[in-house]
Amino acid sequence: MLDPIFLESDKLSSELYQLIDLPLFDNSTRVVISAVACSMALEHWEAARKLFSSGLLPSGMAVQRAQFEALVRSVWLLYAATEEKIAKLSATLTLENELAAKNIPQIADMISAIEKKAPSQAYDALNRFKQNSWKALNSYAHAGIHPIRRHHEGYPIKLIQDVTRNTNGLAIICAMQAVALSGLQPLQKQVLELAANYPSCMPPPL
């Protein structure tokens, strides 16, 4: 039988998408490409939940890392990326442009830039998640001790529930970013109120 946390997560997903179905603030390259990264993060959220509900925890954790990275990239693109970096990531996909885009900042550098230029709430949320989860996510992505031991010994139900809560928490940050991309920041309060309606499938306050 499917764990209730996944049923609640599906309800959360449905309501969240309705809330953030908003036009972008403008059609500038910066806003559009940031929105693409945000959309990717939400797609990873859907994939991670499906993997967790199927008991495929290591694969779900690898996708959760991709979810986090896409979210960080979205925030960085909107607030901190230089015009040069925006141009590189929005260029037509060719071998030459692929090589040119390889020097895009890594996660730590993007978060450092976000701290300086983005709203403090965005930085605080992303940095807290990184501090609490990044090492484990790296382990799952690179077949380290976390997935080796869990795959050998089995996956406790509580662990699957907890990582599902984490991926839902990232989705709420994604939704906050989606609202910012619409220019309708007051709606962020509604996003937080929606999350508060689903305490059983959200991570505990840090």
mmCIF file of C-alpha atoms in Angstrom:
data_model
loop_
_atom_site.group_PDB
_atom_site.id
_atom_site.type_symbol
_atom_site.label_atom_id
_atom_site.label_comp_id
_atom_site.label_asym_id
_atom_site.label_seq_id
_atom_site.Cartn_x
_atom_site.Cartn_y
_atom_site.Cartn_z
ATOM 1 C CA MET A 1 0.000 0.000 0.000
ATOM 2 C CA LEU A 2 1.286 3.472 -0.912
ATOM 3 C CA ASP A 3 2.516 5.419 2.104
ATOM 4 C CA PRO A 4 0.143 8.318 2.962
ATOM 5 C CA ILE A 5 3.029 10.760 2.588
ATOM 6 C CA PHE A 6 2.973 10.222 -1.168
ATOM 7 C CA LEU A 7 -0.762 10.774 -1.407
ATOM 8 C CA GLU A 8 -0.407 14.006 0.541
ATOM 9 C CA SER A 9 2.560 15.013 -1.610
ATOM 10 C CA ASP A 10 0.476 14.521 -4.751
ATOM 11 C CA LYS A 11 -2.244 16.775 -3.326
ATOM 12 C CA LEU A 12 0.384 19.365 -2.450
ATOM 13 C CA SER A 13 1.758 19.164 -5.990
ATOM 14 C CA SER A 14 -1.648 19.727 -7.564
ATOM 15 C CA GLU A 15 -2.402 22.780 -5.441
ATOM 16 C CA LEU A 16 1.095 24.190 -5.796
ATOM 17 C CA TYR A 17 1.062 24.099 -9.583
ATOM 18 C CA GLN A 18 -2.278 25.899 -9.641
ATOM 19 C CA LEU A 19 -0.869 28.605 -7.400
ATOM 20 C CA ILE A 20 2.270 29.238 -9.451
ATOM 21 C CA ASP A 21 0.677 29.036 -12.908
ATOM 22 C CA LEU A 22 1.687 32.640 -13.563
ATOM 23 C CA PRO A 23 3.074 34.654 -16.483
ATOM 24 C CA LEU A 24 6.688 35.780 -16.232
ATOM 25 C CA PHE A 25 7.507 39.321 -15.143
ATOM 26 C CA ASP A 26 9.059 40.000 -18.559
ATOM 27 C CA ASN A 27 10.594 38.169 -21.500
ATOM 28 C CA SER A 28 14.194 39.139 -20.797
ATOM 29 C CA THR A 29 16.747 36.396 -21.318
ATOM 30 C CA ARG A 30 17.648 36.449 -17.620
ATOM 31 C CA VAL A 31 14.075 35.880 -16.470
ATOM 32 C CA VAL A 32 13.275 33.306 -19.146
ATOM 33 C CA ILE A 33 16.358 31.154 -18.569
ATOM 34 C CA SER A 34 15.921 31.340 -14.799
ATOM 35 C CA ALA A 35 12.335 30.161 -15.281
ATOM 36 C CA VAL A 36 13.560 27.238 -17.395
ATOM 37 C CA ALA A 37 15.902 26.138 -14.584
ATOM 38 C CA CYS A 38 13.078 26.517 -12.055
ATOM 39 C CA SER A 39 10.802 24.380 -14.239
ATOM 40 C CA MET A 40 13.538 21.744 -14.441
ATOM 41 C CA ALA A 41 13.772 21.684 -10.643
ATOM 42 C CA LEU A 42 10.026 21.109 -10.381
ATOM 43 C CA GLU A 43 10.247 18.313 -12.959
ATOM 44 C CA HIS A 44 12.990 16.697 -10.870
ATOM 45 C CA TRP A 45 10.650 16.984 -7.869
ATOM 46 C CA GLU A 46 8.019 14.945 -9.683
ATOM 47 C CA ALA A 47 10.609 12.341 -10.709
ATOM 48 C CA ALA A 48 12.129 12.067 -7.227
ATOM 49 C CA ARG A 49 8.716 11.498 -5.640
ATOM 50 C CA LYS A 50 7.912 8.745 -8.117
ATOM 51 C CA LEU A 51 11.252 7.054 -7.455
ATOM 52 C CA PHE A 52 10.864 7.284 -3.677
ATOM 53 C CA SER A 53 7.316 5.919 -3.819
ATOM 54 C CA SER A 54 8.646 2.965 -5.846
ATOM 55 C CA GLY A 55 11.312 2.258 -3.224
ATOM 56 C CA LEU A 56 14.163 3.339 -5.522
ATOM 57 C CA LEU A 57 15.888 5.489 -2.951
ATOM 58 C CA PRO A 58 19.432 5.843 -4.433
ATOM 59 C CA SER A 59 18.035 6.864 -7.816
ATOM 60 C CA GLY A 60 15.625 9.271 -6.122
ATOM 61 C CA MET A 61 18.454 10.856 -4.166
ATOM 62 C CA ALA A 62 20.483 11.383 -7.341
ATOM 63 C CA VAL A 63 17.480 13.170 -8.824
ATOM 64 C CA GLN A 64 17.009 15.170 -5.614
ATOM 65 C CA ARG A 65 20.547 16.456 -6.029
ATOM 66 C CA ALA A 66 19.665 17.493 -9.599
ATOM 67 C CA GLN A 67 16.556 19.201 -8.208
ATOM 68 C CA PHE A 68 18.635 21.205 -5.758
ATOM 69 C CA GLU A 69 21.230 22.148 -8.369
ATOM 70 C CA ALA A 70 18.583 23.309 -10.843
ATOM 71 C CA LEU A 71 16.957 25.399 -8.119
ATOM 72 C CA VAL A 72 20.266 26.993 -7.114
ATOM 73 C CA ARG A 73 21.001 27.673 -10.781
ATOM 74 C CA SER A 74 17.608 29.354 -11.199
ATOM 75 C CA VAL A 75 18.146 31.683 -8.254
ATOM 76 C CA TRP A 76 21.714 32.429 -9.327
ATOM 77 C CA LEU A 77 20.622 33.197 -12.882
ATOM 78 C CA LEU A 78 17.955 35.621 -11.723
ATOM 79 C CA TYR A 79 19.963 37.534 -9.155
ATOM 80 C CA ALA A 80 23.681 36.984 -9.506
ATOM 81 C CA ALA A 81 24.798 35.714 -12.923
ATOM 82 C CA THR A 82 26.721 38.119 -15.134
ATOM 83 C CA GLU A 83 25.401 38.954 -18.583
ATOM 84 C CA GLU A 84 28.259 36.883 -20.006
ATOM 85 C CA LYS A 85 27.164 33.785 -18.103
ATOM 86 C CA ILE A 86 23.535 34.378 -19.084
ATOM 87 C CA ALA A 87 24.594 34.541 -22.729
ATOM 88 C CA LYS A 88 26.583 31.325 -22.479
ATOM 89 C CA LEU A 89 23.701 29.349 -20.967
ATOM 90 C CA SER A 90 21.115 30.744 -23.347
ATOM 91 C CA ALA A 91 23.154 30.195 -26.517
ATOM 92 C CA THR A 92 22.096 27.719 -29.195
ATOM 93 C CA LEU A 93 23.306 24.226 -28.307
ATOM 94 C CA THR A 94 26.403 23.575 -30.406
ATOM 95 C CA LEU A 95 29.700 21.876 -29.567
ATOM 96 C CA GLU A 96 31.427 25.251 -29.411
ATOM 97 C CA ASN A 97 28.821 26.741 -27.085
ATOM 98 C CA GLU A 98 28.791 23.590 -24.978
ATOM 99 C CA LEU A 99 32.530 23.974 -24.378
ATOM 100 C CA ALA A 100 32.136 27.680 -23.638
ATOM 101 C CA ALA A 101 29.516 26.935 -20.965
ATOM 102 C CA LYS A 102 31.754 24.523 -19.047
ATOM 103 C CA ASN A 103 33.202 27.256 -16.839
ATOM 104 C CA ILE A 104 29.868 28.113 -15.230
ATOM 105 C CA PRO A 105 30.321 28.420 -11.423
ATOM 106 C CA GLN A 106 29.888 25.363 -9.221
ATOM 107 C CA ILE A 107 27.292 25.085 -6.464
ATOM 108 C CA ALA A 108 29.449 26.604 -3.703
ATOM 109 C CA ASP A 109 30.342 29.596 -5.879
ATOM 110 C CA MET A 110 26.740 30.139 -6.948
ATOM 111 C CA ILE A 111 25.514 30.039 -3.356
ATOM 112 C CA SER A 112 28.252 32.495 -2.367
ATOM 113 C CA ALA A 113 27.082 34.857 -5.119
ATOM 114 C CA ILE A 114 23.445 34.349 -4.076
ATOM 115 C CA GLU A 115 24.357 35.369 -0.531
ATOM 116 C CA LYS A 116 25.631 38.707 -1.842
ATOM 117 C CA LYS A 117 22.913 39.526 -4.373
ATOM 118 C CA ALA A 118 19.716 37.559 -3.794
ATOM 119 C CA PRO A 119 17.059 38.065 -1.095
ATOM 120 C CA SER A 120 18.320 36.761 2.233
ATOM 121 C CA GLN A 121 15.404 34.322 2.557
ATOM 122 C CA ALA A 122 16.428 32.563 -0.661
ATOM 123 C CA TYR A 123 20.051 32.303 0.428
ATOM 124 C CA ASP A 124 19.146 31.091 3.931
ATOM 125 C CA ALA A 125 16.877 28.321 2.614
ATOM 126 C CA LEU A 126 19.357 27.069 0.021
ATOM 127 C CA ASN A 127 22.338 27.270 2.344
ATOM 128 C CA ARG A 128 20.536 25.383 5.139
ATOM 129 C CA PHE A 129 19.613 22.599 2.752
ATOM 130 C CA LYS A 130 23.181 22.379 1.462
ATOM 131 C CA GLN A 131 24.633 22.238 4.962
ATOM 132 C CA ASN A 132 22.269 19.453 6.000
ATOM 133 C CA SER A 133 22.062 17.339 2.849
ATOM 134 C CA TRP A 134 24.868 18.004 0.370
ATOM 135 C CA LYS A 135 27.327 15.370 1.616
ATOM 136 C CA ALA A 136 24.698 12.637 1.568
ATOM 137 C CA LEU A 137 23.459 13.712 -1.876
ATOM 138 C CA ASN A 138 27.017 13.570 -3.221
ATOM 139 C CA SER A 139 27.401 10.107 -1.741
ATOM 140 C CA TYR A 140 24.255 8.894 -3.497
ATOM 141 C CA ALA A 141 25.261 10.522 -6.782
ATOM 142 C CA HIS A 142 28.709 8.898 -6.749
ATOM 143 C CA ALA A 143 27.888 5.456 -5.279
ATOM 144 C CA GLY A 144 29.482 6.291 -1.937
ATOM 145 C CA ILE A 145 28.961 4.742 1.486
ATOM 146 C CA HIS A 146 25.363 5.974 1.860
ATOM 147 C CA PRO A 147 23.899 4.141 -1.156
ATOM 148 C CA ILE A 148 26.234 1.148 -0.813
ATOM 149 C CA ARG A 149 25.131 0.445 2.765
ATOM 150 C CA ARG A 150 21.463 1.331 2.208
ATOM 151 C CA HIS A 151 21.227 -0.729 -0.970
ATOM 152 C CA HIS A 152 22.781 -3.683 0.854
ATOM 153 C CA GLU A 153 20.830 -3.395 4.109
ATOM 154 C CA GLY A 154 17.507 -2.053 2.823
ATOM 155 C CA TYR A 155 15.736 1.262 3.125
ATOM 156 C CA PRO A 156 13.954 2.141 6.384
ATOM 157 C CA ILE A 157 10.483 3.556 5.860
ATOM 158 C CA LYS A 158 11.366 6.608 7.926
ATOM 159 C CA LEU A 159 14.323 7.373 5.673
ATOM 160 C CA ILE A 160 12.129 7.268 2.574
ATOM 161 C CA GLN A 161 9.584 9.492 4.301
ATOM 162 C CA ASP A 162 12.260 11.970 5.378
ATOM 163 C CA VAL A 163 13.855 12.317 1.941
ATOM 164 C CA THR A 164 10.391 12.761 0.459
ATOM 165 C CA ARG A 165 9.791 15.605 2.907
ATOM 166 C CA ASN A 166 13.104 17.129 1.850
ATOM 167 C CA THR A 167 12.234 17.012 -1.834
ATOM 168 C CA ASN A 168 8.859 18.601 -1.042
ATOM 169 C CA GLY A 169 10.639 21.315 0.911
ATOM 170 C CA LEU A 170 12.808 22.083 -2.107
ATOM 171 C CA ALA A 171 9.650 22.291 -4.213
ATOM 172 C CA ILE A 172 8.295 24.992 -1.913
ATOM 173 C CA ILE A 173 11.480 27.004 -2.457
ATOM 174 C CA CYS A 174 11.009 26.414 -6.198
ATOM 175 C CA ALA A 175 7.499 27.779 -5.913
ATOM 176 C CA MET A 176 8.793 30.860 -4.097
ATOM 177 C CA GLN A 177 11.228 31.348 -6.965
ATOM 178 C CA ALA A 178 8.462 30.886 -9.541
ATOM 179 C CA VAL A 179 6.452 33.616 -7.808
ATOM 180 C CA ALA A 180 9.488 35.918 -7.820
ATOM 181 C CA LEU A 181 9.852 35.308 -11.555
ATOM 182 C CA SER A 182 6.282 36.512 -12.001
ATOM 183 C CA GLY A 183 6.990 39.732 -10.117
ATOM 184 C CA LEU A 184 4.115 38.978 -7.746
ATOM 185 C CA GLN A 185 6.144 38.475 -4.570
ATOM 186 C CA PRO A 186 3.157 38.915 -2.206
ATOM 187 C CA LEU A 187 1.935 35.518 -3.448
ATOM 188 C CA GLN A 188 4.890 33.939 -1.673
ATOM 189 C CA LYS A 189 2.854 34.198 1.520
ATOM 190 C CA GLN A 190 0.234 31.936 -0.079
ATOM 191 C CA VAL A 191 2.945 29.428 -0.996
ATOM 192 C CA LEU A 192 4.036 29.272 2.643
ATOM 193 C CA GLU A 193 0.433 28.985 3.814
ATOM 194 C CA LEU A 194 -0.097 26.079 1.415
ATOM 195 C CA ALA A 195 2.988 24.313 2.743
ATOM 196 C CA ALA A 196 1.673 24.798 6.284
ATOM 197 C CA ASN A 197 -1.479 22.903 5.272
ATOM 198 C CA TYR A 198 0.636 19.795 4.622
ATOM 199 C CA PRO A 199 2.811 19.409 7.724
ATOM 200 C CA SER A 200 3.008 15.620 7.432
ATOM 201 C CA CYS A 201 4.880 15.785 4.130
ATOM 202 C CA MET A 202 7.074 18.786 4.830
ATOM 203 C CA PRO A 203 10.502 18.813 6.520
ATOM 204 C CA PRO A 204 10.668 20.062 10.106
ATOM 205 C CA PRO A 205 11.721 23.683 10.645
ATOM 206 C CA LEU A 206 15.481 24.074 10.952
#
